[in-house]
mmCIF file of C-alpha atoms and ligand atoms in Angstrom:
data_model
loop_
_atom_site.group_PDB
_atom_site.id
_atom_site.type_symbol
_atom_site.label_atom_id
_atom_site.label_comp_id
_atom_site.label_asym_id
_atom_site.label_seq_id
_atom_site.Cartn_x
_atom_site.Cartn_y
_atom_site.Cartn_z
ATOM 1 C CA UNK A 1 -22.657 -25.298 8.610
ATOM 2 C CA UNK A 2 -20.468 -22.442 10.111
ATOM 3 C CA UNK A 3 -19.408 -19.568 7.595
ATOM 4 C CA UNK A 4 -16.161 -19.604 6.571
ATOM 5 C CA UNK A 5 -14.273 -16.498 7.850
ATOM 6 C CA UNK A 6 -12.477 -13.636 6.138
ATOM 7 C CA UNK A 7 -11.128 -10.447 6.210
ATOM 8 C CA UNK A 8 -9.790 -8.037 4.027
ATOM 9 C CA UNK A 9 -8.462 -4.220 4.836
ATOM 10 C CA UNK A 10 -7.135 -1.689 2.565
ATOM 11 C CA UNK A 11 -5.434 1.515 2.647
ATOM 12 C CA UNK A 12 -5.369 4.542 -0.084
ATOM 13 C CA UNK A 13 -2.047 6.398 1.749
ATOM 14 C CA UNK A 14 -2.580 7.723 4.848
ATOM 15 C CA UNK A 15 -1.574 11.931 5.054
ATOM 16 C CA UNK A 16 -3.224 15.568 5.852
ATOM 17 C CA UNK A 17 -6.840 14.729 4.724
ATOM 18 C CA UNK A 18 -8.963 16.838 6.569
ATOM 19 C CA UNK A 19 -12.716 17.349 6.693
ATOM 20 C CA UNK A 20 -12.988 20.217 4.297
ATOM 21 C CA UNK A 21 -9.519 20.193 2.765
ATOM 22 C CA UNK A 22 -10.689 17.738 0.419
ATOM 23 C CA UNK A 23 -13.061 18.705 -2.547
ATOM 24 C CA UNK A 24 -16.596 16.966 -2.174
ATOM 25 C CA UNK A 25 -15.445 15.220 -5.910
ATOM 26 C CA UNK A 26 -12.048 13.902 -3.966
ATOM 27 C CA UNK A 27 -13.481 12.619 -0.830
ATOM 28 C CA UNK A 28 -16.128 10.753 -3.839
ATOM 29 C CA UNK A 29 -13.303 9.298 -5.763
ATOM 30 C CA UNK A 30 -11.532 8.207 -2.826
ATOM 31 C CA UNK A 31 -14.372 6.260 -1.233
ATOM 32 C CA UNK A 32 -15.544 4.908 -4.614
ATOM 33 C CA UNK A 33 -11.835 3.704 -5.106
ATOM 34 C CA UNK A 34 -11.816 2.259 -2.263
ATOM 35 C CA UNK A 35 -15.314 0.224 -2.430
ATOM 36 C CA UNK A 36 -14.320 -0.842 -5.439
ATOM 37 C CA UNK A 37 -11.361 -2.315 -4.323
ATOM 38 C CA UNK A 38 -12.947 -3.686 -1.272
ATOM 39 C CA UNK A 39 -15.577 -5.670 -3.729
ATOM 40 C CA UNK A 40 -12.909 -6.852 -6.303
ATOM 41 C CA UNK A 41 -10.623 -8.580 -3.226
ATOM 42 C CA UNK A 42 -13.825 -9.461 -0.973
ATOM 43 C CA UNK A 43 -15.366 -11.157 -4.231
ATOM 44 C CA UNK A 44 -12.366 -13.700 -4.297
ATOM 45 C CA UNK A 45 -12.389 -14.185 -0.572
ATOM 46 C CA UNK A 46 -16.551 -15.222 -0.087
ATOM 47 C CA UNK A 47 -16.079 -17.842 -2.771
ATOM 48 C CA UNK A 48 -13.406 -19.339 -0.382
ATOM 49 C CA UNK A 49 -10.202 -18.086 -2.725
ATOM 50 C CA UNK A 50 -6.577 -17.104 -1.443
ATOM 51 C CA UNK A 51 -5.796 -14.304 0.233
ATOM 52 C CA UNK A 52 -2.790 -13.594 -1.938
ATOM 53 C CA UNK A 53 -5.310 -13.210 -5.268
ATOM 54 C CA UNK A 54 -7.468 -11.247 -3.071
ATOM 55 C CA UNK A 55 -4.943 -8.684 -1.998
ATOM 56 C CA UNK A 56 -3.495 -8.736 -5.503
ATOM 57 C CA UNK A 57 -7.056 -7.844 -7.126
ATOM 58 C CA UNK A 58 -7.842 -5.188 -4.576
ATOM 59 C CA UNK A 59 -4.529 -3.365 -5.088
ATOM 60 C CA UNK A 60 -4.589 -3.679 -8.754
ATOM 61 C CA UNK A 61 -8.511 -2.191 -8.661
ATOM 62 C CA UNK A 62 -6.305 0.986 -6.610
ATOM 63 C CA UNK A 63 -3.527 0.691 -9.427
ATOM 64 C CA UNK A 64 -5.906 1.599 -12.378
ATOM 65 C CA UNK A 65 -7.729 4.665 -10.042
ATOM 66 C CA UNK A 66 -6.116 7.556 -10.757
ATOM 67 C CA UNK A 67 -7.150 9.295 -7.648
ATOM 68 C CA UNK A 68 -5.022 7.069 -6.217
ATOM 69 C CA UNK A 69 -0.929 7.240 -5.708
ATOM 70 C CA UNK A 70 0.217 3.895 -6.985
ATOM 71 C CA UNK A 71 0.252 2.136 -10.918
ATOM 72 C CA UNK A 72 -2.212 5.242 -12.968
ATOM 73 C CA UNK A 73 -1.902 8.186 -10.774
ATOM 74 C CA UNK A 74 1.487 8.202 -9.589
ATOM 75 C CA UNK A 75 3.761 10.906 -8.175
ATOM 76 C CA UNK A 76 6.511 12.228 -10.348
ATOM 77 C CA UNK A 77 10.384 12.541 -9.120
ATOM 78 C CA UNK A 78 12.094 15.895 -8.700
ATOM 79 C CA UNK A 79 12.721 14.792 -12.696
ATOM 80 C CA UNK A 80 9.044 14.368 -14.020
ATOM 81 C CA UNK A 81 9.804 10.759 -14.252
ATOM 82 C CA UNK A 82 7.399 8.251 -12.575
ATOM 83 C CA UNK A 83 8.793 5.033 -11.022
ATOM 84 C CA UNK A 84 7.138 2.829 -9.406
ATOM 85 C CA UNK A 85 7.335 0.597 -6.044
ATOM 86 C CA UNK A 86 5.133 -2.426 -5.020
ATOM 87 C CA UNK A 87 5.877 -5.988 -2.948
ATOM 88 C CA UNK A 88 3.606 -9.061 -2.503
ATOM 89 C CA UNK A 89 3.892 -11.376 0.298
ATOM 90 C CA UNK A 90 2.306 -14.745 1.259
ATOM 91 C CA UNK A 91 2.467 -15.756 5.340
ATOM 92 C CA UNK A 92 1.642 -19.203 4.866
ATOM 93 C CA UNK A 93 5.174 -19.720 2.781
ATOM 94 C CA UNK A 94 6.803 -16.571 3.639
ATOM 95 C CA UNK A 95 7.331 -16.602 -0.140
ATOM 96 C CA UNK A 96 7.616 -12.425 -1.120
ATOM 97 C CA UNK A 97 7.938 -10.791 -4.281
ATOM 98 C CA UNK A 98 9.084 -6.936 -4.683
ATOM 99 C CA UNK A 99 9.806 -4.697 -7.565
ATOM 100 C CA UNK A 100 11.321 -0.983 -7.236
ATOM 101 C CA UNK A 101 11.896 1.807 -9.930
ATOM 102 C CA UNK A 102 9.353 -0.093 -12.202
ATOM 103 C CA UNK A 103 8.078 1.956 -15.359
ATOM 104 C CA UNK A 104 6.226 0.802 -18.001
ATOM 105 C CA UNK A 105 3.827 -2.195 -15.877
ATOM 106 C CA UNK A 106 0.619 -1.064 -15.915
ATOM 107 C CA UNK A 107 -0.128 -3.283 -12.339
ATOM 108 C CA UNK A 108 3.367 -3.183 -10.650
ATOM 109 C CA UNK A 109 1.972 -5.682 -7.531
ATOM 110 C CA UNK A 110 1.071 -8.312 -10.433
ATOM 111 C CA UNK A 111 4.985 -7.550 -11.040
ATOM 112 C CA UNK A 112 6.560 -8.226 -7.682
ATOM 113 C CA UNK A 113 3.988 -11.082 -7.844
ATOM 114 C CA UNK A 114 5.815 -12.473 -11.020
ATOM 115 C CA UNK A 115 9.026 -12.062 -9.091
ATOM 116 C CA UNK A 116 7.649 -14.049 -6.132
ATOM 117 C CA UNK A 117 6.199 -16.408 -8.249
ATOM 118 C CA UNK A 118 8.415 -17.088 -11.505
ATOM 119 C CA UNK A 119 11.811 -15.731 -10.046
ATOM 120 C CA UNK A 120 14.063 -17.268 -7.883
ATOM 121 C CA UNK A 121 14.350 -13.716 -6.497
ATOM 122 C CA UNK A 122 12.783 -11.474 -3.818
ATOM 123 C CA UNK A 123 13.563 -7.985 -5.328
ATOM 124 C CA UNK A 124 13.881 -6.952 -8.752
ATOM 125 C CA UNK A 125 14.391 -3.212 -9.598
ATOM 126 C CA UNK A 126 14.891 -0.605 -12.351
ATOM 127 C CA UNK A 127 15.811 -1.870 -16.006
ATOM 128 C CA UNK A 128 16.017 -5.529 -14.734
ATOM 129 C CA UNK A 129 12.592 -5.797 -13.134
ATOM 130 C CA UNK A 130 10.897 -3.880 -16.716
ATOM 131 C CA UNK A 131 12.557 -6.526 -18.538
ATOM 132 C CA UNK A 132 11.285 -9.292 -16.296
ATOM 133 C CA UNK A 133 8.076 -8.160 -16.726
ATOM 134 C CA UNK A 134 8.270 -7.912 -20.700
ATOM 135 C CA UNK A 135 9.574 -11.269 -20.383
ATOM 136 C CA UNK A 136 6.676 -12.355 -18.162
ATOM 137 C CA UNK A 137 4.117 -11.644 -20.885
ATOM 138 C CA UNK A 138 2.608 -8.607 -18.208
ATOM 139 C CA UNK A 139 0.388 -5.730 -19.689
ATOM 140 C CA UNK A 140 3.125 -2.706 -20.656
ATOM 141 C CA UNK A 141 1.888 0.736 -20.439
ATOM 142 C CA UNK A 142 3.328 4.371 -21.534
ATOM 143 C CA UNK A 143 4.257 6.737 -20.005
ATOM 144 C CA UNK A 144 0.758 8.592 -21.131
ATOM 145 C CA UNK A 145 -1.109 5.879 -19.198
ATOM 146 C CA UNK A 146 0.662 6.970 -15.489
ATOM 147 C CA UNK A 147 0.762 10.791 -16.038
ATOM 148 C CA UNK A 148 -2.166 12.229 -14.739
ATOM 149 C CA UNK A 149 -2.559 16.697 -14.644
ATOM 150 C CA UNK A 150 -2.866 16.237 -10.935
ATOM 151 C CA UNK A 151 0.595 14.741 -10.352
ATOM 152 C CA UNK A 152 2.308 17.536 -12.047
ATOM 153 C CA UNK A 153 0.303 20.473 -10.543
ATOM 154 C CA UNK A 154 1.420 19.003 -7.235
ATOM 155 C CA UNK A 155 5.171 18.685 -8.230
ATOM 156 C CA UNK A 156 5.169 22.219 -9.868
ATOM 157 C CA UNK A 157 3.895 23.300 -6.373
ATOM 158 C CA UNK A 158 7.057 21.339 -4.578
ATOM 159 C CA UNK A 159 9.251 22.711 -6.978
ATOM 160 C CA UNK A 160 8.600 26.176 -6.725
ATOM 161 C CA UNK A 161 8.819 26.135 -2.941
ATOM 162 C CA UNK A 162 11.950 28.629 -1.639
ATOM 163 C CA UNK A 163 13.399 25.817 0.575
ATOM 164 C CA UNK A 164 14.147 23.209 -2.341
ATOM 165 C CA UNK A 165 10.953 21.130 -2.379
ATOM 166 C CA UNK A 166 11.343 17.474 -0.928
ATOM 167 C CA UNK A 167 8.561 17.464 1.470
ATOM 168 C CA UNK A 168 7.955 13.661 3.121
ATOM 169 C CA UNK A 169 4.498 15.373 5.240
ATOM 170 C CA UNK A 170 2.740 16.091 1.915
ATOM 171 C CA UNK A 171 -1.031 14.129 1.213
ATOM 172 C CA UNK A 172 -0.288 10.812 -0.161
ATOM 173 C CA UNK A 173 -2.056 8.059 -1.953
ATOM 174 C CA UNK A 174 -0.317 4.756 -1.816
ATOM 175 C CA UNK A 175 -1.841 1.625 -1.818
ATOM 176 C CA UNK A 176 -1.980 -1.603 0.228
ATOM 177 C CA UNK A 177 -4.189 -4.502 0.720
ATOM 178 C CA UNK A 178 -4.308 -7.535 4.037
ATOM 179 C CA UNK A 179 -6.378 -10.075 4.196
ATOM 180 C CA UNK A 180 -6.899 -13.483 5.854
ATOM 181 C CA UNK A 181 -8.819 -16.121 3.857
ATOM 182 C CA UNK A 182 -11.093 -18.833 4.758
ATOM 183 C CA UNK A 183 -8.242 -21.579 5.174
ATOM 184 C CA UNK A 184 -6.562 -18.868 7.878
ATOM 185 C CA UNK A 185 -3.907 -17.897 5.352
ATOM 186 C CA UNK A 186 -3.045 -14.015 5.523
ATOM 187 C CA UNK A 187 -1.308 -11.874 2.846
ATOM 188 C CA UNK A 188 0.266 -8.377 2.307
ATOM 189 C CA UNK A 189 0.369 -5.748 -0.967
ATOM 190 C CA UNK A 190 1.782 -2.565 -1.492
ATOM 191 C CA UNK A 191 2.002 -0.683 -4.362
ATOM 192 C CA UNK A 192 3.031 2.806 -4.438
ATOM 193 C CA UNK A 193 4.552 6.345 -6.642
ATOM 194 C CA UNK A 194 6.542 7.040 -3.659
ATOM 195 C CA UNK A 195 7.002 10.428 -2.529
ATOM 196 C CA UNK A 196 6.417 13.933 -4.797
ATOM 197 C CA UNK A 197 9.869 15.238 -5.999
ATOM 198 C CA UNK A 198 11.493 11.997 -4.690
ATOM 199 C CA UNK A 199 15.014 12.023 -6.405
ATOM 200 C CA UNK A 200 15.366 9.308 -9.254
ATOM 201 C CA UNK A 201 16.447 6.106 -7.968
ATOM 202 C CA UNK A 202 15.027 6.616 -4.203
ATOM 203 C CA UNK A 203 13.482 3.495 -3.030
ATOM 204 C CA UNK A 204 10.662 3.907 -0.364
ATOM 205 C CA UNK A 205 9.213 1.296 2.275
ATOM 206 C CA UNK A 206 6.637 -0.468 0.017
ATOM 207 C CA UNK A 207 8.602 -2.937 -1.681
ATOM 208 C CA UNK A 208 10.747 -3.665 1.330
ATOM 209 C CA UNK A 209 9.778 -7.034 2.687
ATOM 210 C CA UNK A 210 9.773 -6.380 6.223
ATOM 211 C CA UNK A 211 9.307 -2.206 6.257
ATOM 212 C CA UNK A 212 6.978 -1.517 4.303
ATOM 213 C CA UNK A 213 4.921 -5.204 3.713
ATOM 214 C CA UNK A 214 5.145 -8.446 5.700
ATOM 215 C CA UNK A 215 2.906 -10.963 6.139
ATOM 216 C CA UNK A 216 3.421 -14.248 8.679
ATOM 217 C CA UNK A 217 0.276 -16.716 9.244
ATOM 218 C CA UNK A 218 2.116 -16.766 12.808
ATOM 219 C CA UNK A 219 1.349 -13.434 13.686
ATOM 220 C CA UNK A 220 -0.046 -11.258 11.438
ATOM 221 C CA UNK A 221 -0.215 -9.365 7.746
ATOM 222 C CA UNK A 222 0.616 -5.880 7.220
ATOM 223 C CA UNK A 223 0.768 -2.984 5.076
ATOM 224 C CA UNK A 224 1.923 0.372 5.693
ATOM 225 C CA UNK A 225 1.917 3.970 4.336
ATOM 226 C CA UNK A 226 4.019 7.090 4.814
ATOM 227 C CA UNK A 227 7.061 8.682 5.337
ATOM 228 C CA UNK A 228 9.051 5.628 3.696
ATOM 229 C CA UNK A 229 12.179 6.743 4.877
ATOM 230 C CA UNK A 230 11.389 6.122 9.019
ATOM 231 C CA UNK A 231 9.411 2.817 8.165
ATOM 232 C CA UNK A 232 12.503 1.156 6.598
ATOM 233 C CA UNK A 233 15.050 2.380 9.875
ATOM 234 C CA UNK A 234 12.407 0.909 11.956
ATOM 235 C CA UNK A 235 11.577 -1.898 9.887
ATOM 236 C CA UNK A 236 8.145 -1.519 10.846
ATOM 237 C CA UNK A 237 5.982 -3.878 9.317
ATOM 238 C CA UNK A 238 8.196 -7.290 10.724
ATOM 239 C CA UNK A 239 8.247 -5.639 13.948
ATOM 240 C CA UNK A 240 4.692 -5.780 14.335
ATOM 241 C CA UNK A 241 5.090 -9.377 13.480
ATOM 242 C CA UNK A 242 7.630 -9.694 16.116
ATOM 243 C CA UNK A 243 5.532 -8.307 18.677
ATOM 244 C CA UNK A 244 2.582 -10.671 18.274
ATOM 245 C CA UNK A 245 4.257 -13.836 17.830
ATOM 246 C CA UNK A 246 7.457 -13.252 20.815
ATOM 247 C CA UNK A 247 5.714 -10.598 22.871
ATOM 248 C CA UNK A 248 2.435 -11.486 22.886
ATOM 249 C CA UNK A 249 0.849 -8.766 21.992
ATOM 250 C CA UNK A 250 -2.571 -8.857 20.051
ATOM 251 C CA UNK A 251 -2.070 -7.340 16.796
ATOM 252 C CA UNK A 252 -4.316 -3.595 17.779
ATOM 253 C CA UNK A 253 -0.991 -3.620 20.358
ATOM 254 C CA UNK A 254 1.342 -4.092 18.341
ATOM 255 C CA UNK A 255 0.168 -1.750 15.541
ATOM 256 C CA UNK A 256 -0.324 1.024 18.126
ATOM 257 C CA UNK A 257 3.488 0.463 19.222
ATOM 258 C CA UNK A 258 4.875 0.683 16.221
ATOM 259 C CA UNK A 259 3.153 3.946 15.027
ATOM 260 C CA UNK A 260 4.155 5.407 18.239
ATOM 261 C CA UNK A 261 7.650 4.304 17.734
ATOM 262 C CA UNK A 262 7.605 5.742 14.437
ATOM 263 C CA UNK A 263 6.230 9.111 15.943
ATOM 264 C CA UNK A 264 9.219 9.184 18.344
ATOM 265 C CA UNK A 265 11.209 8.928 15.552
ATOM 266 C CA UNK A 266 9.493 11.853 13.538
ATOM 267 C CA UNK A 267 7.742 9.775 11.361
ATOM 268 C CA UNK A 268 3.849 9.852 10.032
ATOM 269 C CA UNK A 269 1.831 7.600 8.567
ATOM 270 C CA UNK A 270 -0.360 4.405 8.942
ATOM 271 C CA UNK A 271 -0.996 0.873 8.947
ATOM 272 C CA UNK A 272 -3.456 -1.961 7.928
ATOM 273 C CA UNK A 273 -3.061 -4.959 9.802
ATOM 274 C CA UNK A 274 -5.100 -8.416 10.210
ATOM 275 C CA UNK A 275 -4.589 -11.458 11.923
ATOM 276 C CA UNK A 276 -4.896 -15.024 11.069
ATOM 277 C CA UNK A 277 -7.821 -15.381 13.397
ATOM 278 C CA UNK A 278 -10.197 -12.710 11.107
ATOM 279 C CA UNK A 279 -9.497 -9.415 13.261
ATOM 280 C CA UNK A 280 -8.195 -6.515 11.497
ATOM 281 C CA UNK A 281 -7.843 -2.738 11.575
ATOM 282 C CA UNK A 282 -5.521 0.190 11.461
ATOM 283 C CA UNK A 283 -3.426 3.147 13.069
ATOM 284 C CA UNK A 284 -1.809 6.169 12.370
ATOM 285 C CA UNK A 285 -0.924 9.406 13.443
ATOM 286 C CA UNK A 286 -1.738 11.166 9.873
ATOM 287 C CA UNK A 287 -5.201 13.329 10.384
ATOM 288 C CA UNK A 288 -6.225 10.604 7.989
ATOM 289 C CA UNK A 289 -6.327 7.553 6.287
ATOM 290 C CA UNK A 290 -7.801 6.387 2.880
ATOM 291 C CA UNK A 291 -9.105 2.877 4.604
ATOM 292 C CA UNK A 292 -11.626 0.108 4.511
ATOM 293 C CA UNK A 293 -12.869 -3.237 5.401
ATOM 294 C CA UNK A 294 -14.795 -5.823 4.626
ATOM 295 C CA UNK A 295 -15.419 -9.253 5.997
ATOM 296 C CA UNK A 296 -17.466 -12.458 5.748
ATOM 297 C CA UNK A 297 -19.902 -10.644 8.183
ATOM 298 C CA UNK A 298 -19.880 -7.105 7.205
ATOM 299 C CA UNK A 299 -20.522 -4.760 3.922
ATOM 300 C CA UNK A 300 -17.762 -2.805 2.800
ATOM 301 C CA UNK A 301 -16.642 0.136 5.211
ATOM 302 C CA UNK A 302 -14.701 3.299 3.725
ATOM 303 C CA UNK A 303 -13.419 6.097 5.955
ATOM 304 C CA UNK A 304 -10.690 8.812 5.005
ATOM 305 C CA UNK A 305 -10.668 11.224 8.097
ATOM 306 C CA UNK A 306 -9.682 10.533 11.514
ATOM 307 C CA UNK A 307 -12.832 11.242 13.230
ATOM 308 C CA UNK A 308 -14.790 8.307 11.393
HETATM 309 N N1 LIG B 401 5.567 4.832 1.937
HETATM 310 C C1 LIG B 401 5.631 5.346 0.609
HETATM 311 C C2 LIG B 401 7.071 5.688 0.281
HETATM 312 O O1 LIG B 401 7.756 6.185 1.134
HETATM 313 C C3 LIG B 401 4.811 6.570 0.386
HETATM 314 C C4 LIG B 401 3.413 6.531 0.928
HETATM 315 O O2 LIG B 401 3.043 5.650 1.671
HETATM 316 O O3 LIG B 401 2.655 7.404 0.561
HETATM 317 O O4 LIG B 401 7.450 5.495 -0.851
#
């Protein structure tokens, strides 16, 4: 009997992580984050599950770290609010799910899954998607539950700067899981705080089905981090779609062009990508990338810097 083949790949925001910038504890938390995650979602996957759940549970592991920007650990708004972003897609349906502005869920991609799931929606934001997701029966958290010391010292630090703050090049942290499961079904999640000093209301790539997370058993899954602003004009994550399944491309290709296109445009960031056939990686054009894989025939990988 043949093995049944999967994949998954995760991000932790892709940014200006350097070898020595980070503290020794950082570059610990972020590769224990990201093992965890690669164990909760690879878990589901080797007892032949769906790579929907297995995106979901990897993200939601990511949600709960603090070290990471996305669910507990989020960046504030130019306000000191937090508000969250996070979408869910499924490529053997095309069914998606996204929620934006989202405040008191303590897993926001278990929201946008609700949405996708229980809605007869693809987008839910602000006041209407926290009510959905009281309605839904989801875990609510406070405010005290998001807030980490971190988060603030790093929006003081915007705030005080002469020239007004917003700054779309700082480190980030958001989240995002791909993966194709055993019956060749891939899936996208994204869950992210958005950007430091982000003005109240802004809505970033993440939820965006189609910038910031698509996922097509035709082509590919995908799920990207970074300036969210240049991934939405260039809708980024369908156009790597595009490119495998009307130009041919493989999906390395097609990830490659897109991060150059975004370059061109001024953009930085990443992307995780895998396709229905069990290949998977990344690119980017940050120094780093919180990343990792795992498949049905190899251990969990981690790397943050762009050397590894
Ligand atoms: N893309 C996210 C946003 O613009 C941020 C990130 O990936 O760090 O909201």
């Amino acid at each position: 009997m043949t093995q049944a083949r999967w994949t998954l790949v995760i991000h932790g925001g892709s940014g200006s992580m350097e070898r020595g910038r980070l503290s020794p504890d950082a570059d610990a938390a972020g590769r224990a984050g990201l093992h965890a995650a690669l164990v909760a979602g690879g878990k589901i996957l080797s007892a032949g599950g769906d790579a929907t759940d297995a995106v979901e549970a990897a993200v939601r592991v990511l949600e709960d770290d603090p070290a990471f920007n996305a669910g507990r650990g989020s960046v504030y708004t130019a306000d000191g609010t937090i508000e969250c972003d996070a979408a869910v897609m499924a490529g053997d349906t095309l069914a998606a799910g996204g929620v934006a502005g989202v405040t008191a869920t303590r897993n926001p991609v278990s929201l946008a899954r609700a949405v996708m799931e229980r809605s007869p929606h693809v987008l839910l934001t602000g006041a209407g998607a926290d009510a959905f997701s009281v309605e839904q029966g989801l875990e609510q958290a406070g405010p005290d539950w998001f807030a980490t010391p971190e988060r603030r010292r790093q929006l003081d630090e915007m705030l005080a700067r002469p020239d007004g703050g917003f700054d779309s090049g700082m480190k980030y942290g958001t989240v995002g899981a791909v993966a194709v499961d055993a019956a060749g079904h891939v899936a996208a999640a994204t869950s992210t705080g958005g950007l430091t000093a982000k003005r109240w209301g802004r809505v970033g790539d993440s939820p965006l089905i189609g910038a910031g997370t698509y996922a097509d058993n035709r082509a590919a899954a995908i799920s990207c981090t970074g300036a969210g602003e240049y991934f939405i004009r260039l809708g980024v994550a369908h156009e790597i779609c595009a490119r495998v399944r009307l130009a041919g491309e493989t999906i390395e290709e097609a990830a490659d062009g897109m991060i150059d296109a975004l370059g061109d445009l001024g953009g930085k960031g990443g992307v995780i990508v895998v396709g229905p056939d069990g290949s998977g990686g990344w690119a980017f054009n940050t120094p780093g990338m919180y990343r990792g894989m795992i498949s049905h025939d190899s251990a969990p990988e981690v790397a943050i810097y762009g050397d590894e």
